């Protein structure tokens, strides 16, 4: 019986020791992202491209509307062959507008994904630098944590590393 109690006490001490060695930190990911100049530049660039795409689509839509109005105004004087030709022409214009809208949407999605991948890679690198330097086992994002009763907020330390990484990237360009 004494051996069982001793083994149990030894197990409890081993578990407590192993848990005491686990260091957990946390960051506010939105704060990290908001402080990155490269992310701000990427958002601005995407918005500019999106605005240019919207202008292009509005111009194409205006051309379709003008062609349709012209068609309606002159329709009574068209022969059946010309009427069919004009209808098909307007349908092709409308289809080109829809196709271009899909192309622009796809291009924006690809650009956003590519830019986000670079930004998130930089955030991970900065978190890794801080985790290694401070010997953390885990660093979690506060926004995705359901419950936390501890840990160390390392957001500011990660921001410092992020800004260093951003400066390095800026120098190489």
Tab-separated table of C-alpha atoms in Angstrom:
chain	number	residue	atom	x	y	z
A	1	UNK	CA	0.000	0.000	0.000
A	2	UNK	CA	2.866	2.370	0.844
A	3	UNK	CA	4.447	1.619	-2.529
A	4	UNK	CA	1.212	2.518	-4.345
A	5	UNK	CA	0.862	5.805	-2.431
A	6	UNK	CA	4.521	6.591	-3.060
A	7	UNK	CA	4.107	5.858	-6.809
A	8	UNK	CA	0.981	8.018	-6.928
A	9	UNK	CA	2.718	10.894	-5.148
A	10	UNK	CA	5.675	10.570	-7.505
A	11	UNK	CA	3.357	10.657	-10.530
A	12	UNK	CA	1.539	13.756	-9.253
A	13	UNK	CA	4.867	15.515	-8.684
A	14	UNK	CA	6.085	14.571	-12.169
A	15	UNK	CA	2.890	15.907	-13.776
A	16	UNK	CA	3.034	19.110	-11.752
A	17	UNK	CA	6.690	19.604	-12.678
A	18	UNK	CA	6.053	19.040	-16.377
A	19	UNK	CA	3.108	21.439	-16.375
A	20	UNK	CA	5.079	24.073	-14.512
A	21	UNK	CA	7.655	24.033	-17.299
A	22	UNK	CA	5.120	24.802	-20.012
A	23	UNK	CA	5.132	28.499	-20.888
A	24	UNK	CA	2.179	29.928	-22.735
A	25	UNK	CA	2.001	33.343	-24.316
A	26	UNK	CA	-0.662	35.089	-26.305
A	27	UNK	CA	-0.923	37.831	-28.899
A	28	UNK	CA	-3.611	40.090	-30.270
A	29	UNK	CA	-3.359	39.205	-33.953
A	30	UNK	CA	-5.476	42.132	-35.140
A	31	UNK	CA	-3.154	44.548	-33.338
A	32	UNK	CA	-0.182	42.876	-35.010
A	33	UNK	CA	-1.759	43.146	-38.448
A	34	UNK	CA	-2.822	46.748	-37.895
A	35	UNK	CA	0.747	47.829	-37.121
A	36	UNK	CA	2.264	46.373	-40.294
A	37	UNK	CA	3.055	48.983	-42.961
A	38	UNK	CA	3.201	46.249	-45.622
A	39	UNK	CA	-0.355	45.171	-44.803
A	40	UNK	CA	-1.598	48.744	-44.995
A	41	UNK	CA	0.126	49.119	-48.376
A	42	UNK	CA	-1.351	45.816	-49.597
A	43	UNK	CA	-4.872	46.858	-48.577
A	44	UNK	CA	-4.424	50.197	-50.328
A	45	UNK	CA	-3.129	48.502	-53.484
A	46	UNK	CA	-6.023	46.032	-53.566
A	47	UNK	CA	-8.559	48.841	-53.070
A	48	UNK	CA	-7.016	50.807	-55.953
A	49	UNK	CA	-7.177	47.791	-58.257
A	50	UNK	CA	-10.727	47.082	-57.129
A	51	UNK	CA	-11.725	50.692	-57.867
A	52	UNK	CA	-10.153	50.487	-61.329
A	53	UNK	CA	-12.018	47.243	-61.982
A	54	UNK	CA	-15.312	48.756	-60.867
A	55	UNK	CA	-14.768	51.732	-63.160
A	56	UNK	CA	-14.044	49.388	-66.062
A	57	UNK	CA	-17.225	47.427	-65.326
A	58	UNK	CA	-19.327	50.610	-65.052
A	59	UNK	CA	-17.963	51.780	-68.406
A	60	UNK	CA	-18.768	48.412	-70.003
A	61	UNK	CA	-22.255	48.479	-68.469
A	62	UNK	CA	-22.834	52.005	-69.809
A	63	UNK	CA	-21.824	50.818	-73.296
A	64	UNK	CA	-24.315	47.948	-73.046
A	65	UNK	CA	-27.058	50.335	-71.904
A	66	UNK	CA	-26.341	52.765	-74.755
A	67	UNK	CA	-26.328	49.933	-77.295
A	68	UNK	CA	-29.620	48.609	-75.920
A	69	UNK	CA	-31.254	52.055	-75.972
A	70	UNK	CA	-30.045	52.622	-79.531
A	71	UNK	CA	-31.394	49.222	-80.491
A	72	UNK	CA	-34.818	50.002	-78.988
A	73	UNK	CA	-34.942	53.397	-80.728
A	74	UNK	CA	-34.108	51.952	-84.160
A	75	UNK	CA	-35.659	48.512	-83.828
A	76	UNK	CA	-38.811	49.322	-85.801
A	77	UNK	CA	-36.731	50.077	-88.909
A	78	UNK	CA	-34.642	46.881	-88.748
A	79	UNK	CA	-35.147	43.922	-90.972
A	80	UNK	CA	-35.480	40.587	-89.119
A	81	UNK	CA	-31.846	39.758	-89.978
A	82	UNK	CA	-30.494	43.072	-88.677
A	83	UNK	CA	-32.739	42.829	-85.612
A	84	UNK	CA	-31.346	39.390	-84.795
A	85	UNK	CA	-27.782	40.618	-85.375
A	86	UNK	CA	-28.268	43.597	-83.019
A	87	UNK	CA	-29.814	41.400	-80.321
A	88	UNK	CA	-26.862	38.990	-80.522
A	89	UNK	CA	-24.404	41.865	-80.444
A	90	UNK	CA	-25.946	43.250	-77.257
A	91	UNK	CA	-26.027	39.764	-75.723
A	92	UNK	CA	-22.298	39.349	-76.519
A	93	UNK	CA	-21.583	42.711	-74.913
A	94	UNK	CA	-23.535	41.654	-71.812
A	95	UNK	CA	-21.700	38.313	-71.715
A	96	UNK	CA	-18.340	40.082	-72.049
A	97	UNK	CA	-19.308	42.299	-69.105
A	98	UNK	CA	-20.181	39.282	-66.949
A	99	UNK	CA	-16.991	37.445	-67.969
A	100	UNK	CA	-14.853	40.460	-67.147
A	101	UNK	CA	-16.532	40.810	-63.754
A	102	UNK	CA	-15.625	37.204	-62.960
A	103	UNK	CA	-12.030	37.765	-64.122
A	104	UNK	CA	-11.650	40.834	-61.933
A	105	UNK	CA	-13.117	39.015	-58.919
A	106	UNK	CA	-10.748	36.074	-59.431
A	107	UNK	CA	-7.732	38.344	-59.859
A	108	UNK	CA	-8.590	40.216	-56.664
A	109	UNK	CA	-8.980	36.950	-54.758
A	110	UNK	CA	-5.615	35.664	-55.972
A	111	UNK	CA	-3.879	38.945	-55.145
A	112	UNK	CA	-5.449	39.039	-51.695
A	113	UNK	CA	-4.404	35.454	-50.969
A	114	UNK	CA	-0.847	36.061	-52.161
A	115	UNK	CA	-0.468	39.246	-50.122
A	116	UNK	CA	-2.015	37.640	-47.036
A	117	UNK	CA	0.338	34.670	-47.315
A	118	UNK	CA	3.385	36.960	-47.253
A	119	UNK	CA	2.008	38.991	-44.345
A	120	UNK	CA	1.025	35.947	-42.277
A	121	UNK	CA	4.414	34.357	-42.934
A	122	UNK	CA	6.075	37.479	-41.553
A	123	UNK	CA	3.816	37.421	-38.469
A	124	UNK	CA	4.656	33.750	-37.847
A	125	UNK	CA	8.350	34.506	-38.189
A	126	UNK	CA	8.125	37.341	-35.650
A	127	UNK	CA	6.140	35.162	-33.234
A	128	UNK	CA	8.724	32.410	-33.623
A	129	UNK	CA	11.559	34.834	-32.825
A	130	UNK	CA	9.829	35.956	-29.625
A	131	UNK	CA	8.813	32.414	-28.642
A	132	UNK	CA	12.365	31.175	-29.094
A	133	UNK	CA	13.939	34.098	-27.247
A	134	UNK	CA	11.536	33.871	-24.298
A	135	UNK	CA	11.379	30.051	-24.339
A	136	UNK	CA	7.611	29.780	-24.831
A	137	UNK	CA	6.105	26.401	-25.648
A	138	UNK	CA	2.957	27.954	-27.079
A	139	UNK	CA	1.857	31.346	-28.290
A	140	UNK	CA	-1.830	31.543	-29.085
A	141	UNK	CA	-4.060	34.160	-30.634
A	142	UNK	CA	-6.417	35.773	-28.120
A	143	UNK	CA	-9.192	36.175	-30.692
A	144	UNK	CA	-9.513	32.407	-31.221
A	145	UNK	CA	-9.170	31.379	-27.577
A	146	UNK	CA	-12.376	30.381	-25.861
A	147	UNK	CA	-10.956	30.572	-22.363
A	148	UNK	CA	-7.704	31.652	-20.826
A	149	UNK	CA	-6.718	32.119	-17.214
A	150	UNK	CA	-3.101	32.906	-17.734
A	151	UNK	CA	-0.242	33.267	-20.070
A	152	UNK	CA	1.856	36.244	-20.964
A	153	UNK	CA	0.812	38.878	-23.499
A	154	UNK	CA	3.731	39.149	-25.925
A	155	UNK	CA	1.956	41.321	-28.490
A	156	UNK	CA	4.317	44.279	-27.977
A	157	UNK	CA	7.433	42.117	-28.284
A	158	UNK	CA	6.090	40.581	-31.497
A	159	UNK	CA	5.301	44.064	-32.850
A	160	UNK	CA	8.935	45.057	-32.293
A	161	UNK	CA	10.107	41.977	-34.212
A	162	UNK	CA	7.533	42.559	-36.953
A	163	UNK	CA	8.707	46.117	-37.472
A	164	UNK	CA	12.300	44.873	-37.666
A	165	UNK	CA	11.312	42.328	-40.304
A	166	UNK	CA	9.382	44.992	-42.202
A	167	UNK	CA	12.437	47.263	-42.149
A	168	UNK	CA	14.635	44.441	-43.472
A	169	UNK	CA	12.248	43.814	-46.343
A	170	UNK	CA	12.115	47.510	-47.143
A	171	UNK	CA	15.944	47.666	-47.304
A	172	UNK	CA	16.109	44.800	-49.803
A	173	UNK	CA	13.705	46.465	-52.218
